[in-house]
XYZ file of C-alpha atoms in Angstrom:
397
model
C 43.350 46.257 64.530
C 43.140 45.767 60.444
C 45.088 42.625 58.962
C 46.540 45.281 56.585
C 48.126 47.216 59.415
C 50.808 44.666 60.412
C 51.225 44.344 56.498
C 51.635 48.317 55.991
C 54.218 47.999 59.154
C 56.123 45.623 57.298
C 56.529 46.816 54.381
C 57.162 50.369 54.576
C 60.382 52.284 54.496
C 62.270 52.102 56.669
C 62.717 56.262 58.262
C 66.426 57.591 58.923
C 66.651 58.368 62.650
C 66.904 61.840 63.584
C 70.190 63.568 64.440
C 70.138 62.942 68.769
C 69.454 66.389 70.528
C 72.071 67.933 72.312
C 71.581 68.640 75.669
C 71.167 72.064 77.198
C 74.440 73.381 76.991
C 76.065 75.671 79.807
C 78.636 77.594 77.732
C 78.413 79.526 74.452
C 80.490 77.711 72.351
C 78.199 75.371 70.270
C 78.806 71.474 71.178
C 81.506 69.446 69.389
C 79.309 67.753 67.009
C 77.757 70.350 66.008
C 80.736 72.785 64.700
C 81.468 73.381 61.276
C 84.537 71.971 59.586
C 87.461 74.462 58.969
C 86.722 76.375 55.059
C 90.617 75.623 54.560
C 93.059 73.020 55.308
C 95.947 73.520 57.967
C 99.298 73.579 56.354
C 101.972 72.685 58.261
C 105.783 74.404 57.756
C 107.503 70.677 57.873
C 104.974 69.702 54.842
C 105.825 72.877 52.667
C 109.674 71.744 53.206
C 110.719 74.812 54.997
C 112.235 72.829 58.573
C 115.220 71.334 58.166
C 116.341 68.994 61.172
C 120.174 68.071 61.985
C 121.595 70.238 58.703
C 125.457 70.972 59.157
C 125.916 74.514 59.120
C 127.689 75.861 56.006
C 131.040 77.371 56.570
C 131.398 81.286 55.564
C 134.333 82.647 54.098
C 135.306 86.528 53.558
C 134.006 85.901 50.000
C 130.486 85.457 50.723
C 130.620 89.265 52.674
C 130.392 91.698 50.141
C 132.058 94.912 50.505
C 130.247 98.412 50.722
C 129.450 99.672 47.599
C 130.222 103.298 46.035
C 126.717 104.379 47.304
C 127.144 103.389 51.168
C 130.406 104.866 51.332
C 129.219 108.104 49.844
C 126.270 107.432 52.816
C 128.510 106.881 55.388
C 130.878 109.961 54.753
C 127.784 112.001 55.134
C 127.552 110.496 58.416
C 131.292 110.095 59.457
C 134.225 111.453 59.370
C 136.927 109.556 56.763
C 138.779 108.584 60.349
C 135.819 107.013 61.607
C 134.961 105.210 57.869
C 138.319 103.552 58.072
C 137.993 102.392 61.670
C 134.617 101.171 60.862
C 135.850 98.975 57.973
C 139.327 98.096 59.988
C 136.721 96.511 62.815
C 134.722 94.196 60.028
C 137.596 93.227 58.705
C 138.924 91.892 61.957
C 135.186 89.835 62.770
C 135.474 86.138 61.558
C 132.909 86.056 59.030
C 131.688 83.147 61.057
C 130.546 84.548 64.017
C 128.041 87.220 61.397
C 126.512 84.005 60.459
C 125.856 82.199 63.565
C 124.900 85.325 65.762
C 121.521 85.983 66.419
C 120.355 82.428 65.393
C 118.978 79.692 68.109
C 121.171 76.977 69.125
C 120.884 73.347 68.085
C 123.858 71.617 70.038
C 122.982 69.732 73.112
C 124.255 72.425 75.439
C 121.942 75.351 74.441
C 119.493 76.612 77.071
C 115.575 76.366 77.482
C 114.711 80.302 77.003
C 116.089 83.196 75.220
C 118.890 85.633 76.840
C 121.154 87.864 75.632
C 123.631 87.548 78.544
C 123.954 91.333 78.587
C 122.339 91.999 81.955
C 122.644 90.343 85.197
C 118.765 88.651 86.360
C 119.024 89.727 90.100
C 116.891 86.794 90.854
C 118.121 84.324 88.477
C 121.869 84.835 88.065
C 124.262 84.769 90.631
C 125.758 88.072 91.209
C 129.426 88.126 89.827
C 130.955 90.233 93.437
C 135.135 91.589 93.133
C 137.384 88.932 94.099
C 138.982 89.266 97.558
C 142.414 90.777 95.689
C 140.898 93.617 94.874
C 140.803 94.105 98.702
C 143.493 96.820 99.699
C 144.246 97.760 103.003
C 146.399 101.078 102.663
C 143.513 102.871 100.492
C 143.243 106.645 100.927
C 141.406 110.012 99.382
C 143.449 111.739 97.428
C 144.645 115.282 98.939
C 144.153 118.831 97.649
C 147.116 119.193 96.288
C 147.436 115.993 94.992
C 144.027 116.297 93.111
C 145.524 119.791 92.207
C 148.114 118.546 90.914
C 146.435 115.799 88.412
C 144.355 119.056 87.036
C 147.554 120.209 86.540
C 149.296 117.744 84.546
C 146.080 117.430 82.528
C 145.747 121.402 81.926
C 149.432 120.985 80.377
C 149.157 117.823 77.776
C 145.780 119.461 76.943
C 145.620 120.176 73.249
C 145.433 124.084 72.006
C 141.404 123.773 70.785
C 140.153 121.383 73.614
C 136.546 120.068 73.923
C 134.334 118.751 75.897
C 134.968 115.378 75.360
C 138.280 116.064 76.298
C 137.068 117.811 80.283
C 134.460 114.146 80.585
C 137.400 111.978 79.726
C 139.521 114.064 82.465
C 136.496 113.204 85.003
C 136.147 109.743 84.171
C 139.786 108.858 84.309
C 141.091 110.724 87.289
C 140.973 108.427 89.994
C 139.992 109.561 93.740
C 142.419 107.509 95.664
C 145.643 106.061 96.391
C 146.189 102.753 96.295
C 145.306 99.796 94.210
C 142.637 100.785 90.752
C 141.432 97.799 91.751
C 140.074 98.732 94.991
C 138.663 101.734 93.608
C 136.679 100.330 90.641
C 135.656 96.915 91.421
C 135.500 97.358 95.277
C 135.651 94.257 97.704
C 132.450 94.148 99.789
C 132.267 92.616 102.621
C 128.636 93.045 103.456
C 126.032 89.940 101.823
C 124.039 90.702 98.680
C 120.892 92.997 98.513
C 117.815 90.676 99.044
C 116.345 91.380 95.090
C 112.994 93.734 95.201
C 110.129 92.220 92.846
C 107.258 94.660 92.288
C 104.923 91.852 92.741
C 106.126 91.759 96.160
C 105.414 95.602 97.422
C 102.692 96.365 99.660
C 102.046 100.123 100.672
C 105.586 101.335 99.112
C 105.184 105.394 97.987
C 107.928 104.231 95.396
C 105.157 103.990 92.445
C 102.846 106.395 94.001
C 102.549 110.060 92.575
C 102.083 112.311 94.912
C 99.397 115.346 94.533
C 100.404 118.730 94.113
C 99.212 119.909 97.561
C 101.957 117.653 99.634
C 104.242 118.503 97.275
C 103.830 121.739 98.113
C 104.254 120.823 101.853
C 107.174 119.069 101.276
C 108.407 122.585 99.897
C 107.560 124.982 102.531
C 108.997 122.260 105.511
C 111.261 120.323 103.973
C 110.326 116.867 105.163
C 110.104 114.058 102.718
C 107.052 111.952 101.650
C 108.056 109.335 103.899
C 108.052 111.288 107.328
C 105.193 113.726 106.753
C 103.613 110.011 105.875
C 104.946 108.891 109.762
C 103.930 112.314 111.580
C 100.273 111.152 113.894
C 97.351 113.697 112.627
C 94.398 113.383 114.759
C 91.415 115.079 113.924
C 89.577 116.746 116.813
C 86.850 118.912 116.215
C 84.469 118.579 112.576
C 81.036 120.328 111.924
C 79.665 121.612 109.381
C 79.543 126.141 109.208
C 77.474 128.365 107.625
C 78.125 131.452 105.344
C 75.343 134.079 105.055
C 75.255 136.071 101.697
C 73.038 138.154 99.335
C 72.897 135.098 97.235
C 71.743 132.461 100.283
C 73.801 130.278 102.389
C 76.319 128.718 101.757
C 77.325 125.867 103.452
C 80.864 124.643 104.097
C 82.448 121.741 106.678
C 85.406 122.996 109.112
C 87.687 120.892 110.356
C 90.332 120.822 113.557
C 93.176 118.631 113.077
C 96.314 118.359 115.446
C 99.849 116.722 114.447
C 103.094 115.566 116.280
C 106.349 113.387 115.518
C 105.899 112.214 119.099
C 109.434 113.423 120.401
C 108.196 116.866 121.066
C 106.742 118.921 118.259
C 103.347 119.364 117.842
C 100.904 121.613 115.631
C 97.336 122.393 115.268
C 95.741 123.542 111.986
C 92.506 124.486 110.935
C 90.432 123.838 107.133
C 87.072 124.957 105.973
C 85.536 123.687 102.088
C 82.260 122.671 100.768
C 83.894 119.382 100.559
C 84.399 117.344 103.953
C 87.626 115.379 102.195
C 88.910 118.980 101.239
C 88.554 120.375 104.553
C 90.291 117.386 105.556
C 93.438 117.835 103.790
C 93.827 121.534 104.180
C 93.396 120.627 108.561
C 95.617 118.259 107.976
C 98.100 120.013 106.025
C 98.254 123.047 108.354
C 98.482 120.948 111.222
C 102.396 119.274 109.715
C 103.081 123.042 108.688
C 102.153 124.831 111.869
C 104.459 121.761 114.018
C 106.651 123.796 116.315
C 108.996 121.835 119.591
C 107.456 122.062 122.469
C 109.881 121.895 126.353
C 109.806 118.620 127.820
C 111.548 117.291 131.116
C 113.138 113.807 131.023
C 111.242 113.613 127.762
C 107.550 113.206 129.060
C 106.593 115.449 131.317
C 106.088 119.246 131.545
C 108.385 122.098 133.066
C 106.037 123.163 135.936
C 102.529 123.990 135.791
C 101.313 126.235 133.363
C 97.991 127.742 131.853
C 96.925 128.777 128.591
C 93.500 130.785 127.588
C 91.796 131.574 124.613
C 88.299 133.542 124.677
C 86.459 131.870 127.506
C 88.703 128.284 127.627
C 91.281 128.214 130.348
C 93.167 125.092 130.019
C 95.475 123.711 133.386
C 98.326 121.699 133.015
C 100.063 119.956 135.405
C 103.233 118.419 136.270
C 103.371 114.726 137.305
C 105.748 112.028 138.703
C 106.658 108.588 136.075
C 104.348 106.800 135.673
C 101.114 109.223 136.763
C 100.100 108.738 133.120
C 98.287 111.682 131.341
C 95.089 112.054 133.174
C 92.589 114.242 131.306
C 89.803 115.091 128.582
C 90.150 113.114 125.118
C 91.120 116.255 123.624
C 93.963 116.747 125.440
C 95.076 113.253 125.725
C 95.085 113.614 121.931
C 97.342 116.604 121.736
C 99.689 114.740 124.179
C 99.761 111.810 122.558
C 101.003 113.558 119.412
C 103.367 115.667 121.258
C 104.794 112.309 123.027
C 104.260 113.655 126.348
C 103.668 110.723 129.242
C 102.674 112.225 132.259
C 100.658 115.048 133.043
C 96.800 116.105 134.416
C 95.162 119.144 132.786
C 91.782 120.816 134.050
C 89.800 123.105 132.462
C 87.762 125.744 133.823
C 84.595 128.004 132.923
C 84.096 127.304 129.007
C 84.700 123.810 127.517
C 84.393 124.737 124.001
C 86.218 122.103 122.107
C 87.880 124.278 119.446
C 89.148 126.396 122.018
C 90.542 124.116 124.326
C 92.754 122.864 121.834
C 93.838 126.102 121.061
C 94.217 126.847 124.299
C 96.093 123.685 125.393
C 98.761 124.416 122.456
C 99.313 127.850 123.779
C 99.791 126.469 127.426
C 102.226 123.971 126.048
C 104.039 126.764 123.948
C 104.365 129.382 126.782
C 106.728 127.115 129.394
C 109.623 128.803 130.866
C 112.662 127.036 131.008
C 114.652 126.682 134.135
C 117.469 128.091 132.520
C 115.648 130.966 131.601
C 114.085 131.831 134.866
C 117.635 131.298 136.694
C 119.386 133.479 134.059
C 116.841 136.436 134.835
C 117.484 135.931 138.031
C 121.185 136.140 137.501
C 121.784 132.975 139.117
C 123.392 129.283 138.496
C 121.281 126.686 137.988
C 122.152 123.686 139.483
C 120.155 119.560 139.486
C 120.411 118.198 142.334
C 120.149 115.065 141.841
C 122.987 114.699 139.280
C 125.326 116.187 142.015
C 124.489 114.461 144.823
C 122.464 111.195 144.180
C 124.255 110.592 140.387
C 120.794 111.115 138.451
C 119.739 108.132 140.214
C 116.860 109.859 142.004
């Protein structure tokens, strides 16, 4: 190292230090020190003098509110009748001008609320419901008889104007009372029940009120008369499903086949078949057909069948046998699911010859529907049926 090097270091110009390098950022926005300053300065309403605090409201008189001009009266006359225009002017003259000036304005007094509300409706959660007072209860309240209602109608016809309008009939329907007693007991009755718990949409789970019902389910509701809730409560079980092939001149067409059983668990059962190129479509067809074909089956004591019955479909033969309480359902899985949908609790079954699944289901339902009731047998033989257990043992056996 020479002697000129330290001199050069001492008299060298001080170099400006570079800006500190920012560390690696894990956010899309830039670092704070690297953000550009805004082009325009923020302007506040207080700096412009637009905010007035603690200013007493100015008194408003009728002179501050101008009346309707001739042009405005002509516009009102095109839309309203002269009687309605006169009613509007009288109504506006009755209103205090100070109320017109203060309405729809935010309150600044110490008793103001911290949220905006028009107080026109009662919120089921935030507000306390207003219940009718106990004085509205009338123990002698009763409905009017047909003669009393006819008398009200006769009086209305007598007092009816020469050229009645539809509005007159609607007023009669609204003002006519259907009960005799205190008017408050009918218009605002007192309820002894506890108020209903408010239903919040955010707490609903599994409800169908907001769900859209497909066209197939709507058609099923019209055909059967069941509601959507009842259809969802039915027990549906798909017992047989396999692919089938249809040979045409254009080639083989593949599709899916479904066989389902449906029941309400209280003595109604039905089976349905569905076939479609889409598995879900075939499944839905079988379900709807099973619900549509539901029929009541005879049940003894609500738990078993009447005697032993047989059913035969093609080469499949099914024999169903009644059993005492507590025996259970002892049979193969297909017949077990049918009994479970129908609500049968005690029964035995035997499948002879062919055990084809599709024919087994059809033969079981055929056997359940072919039961003969004891009353029918006694009527056919000309005999009188007597339940020995109810006559001699009081039904305790």
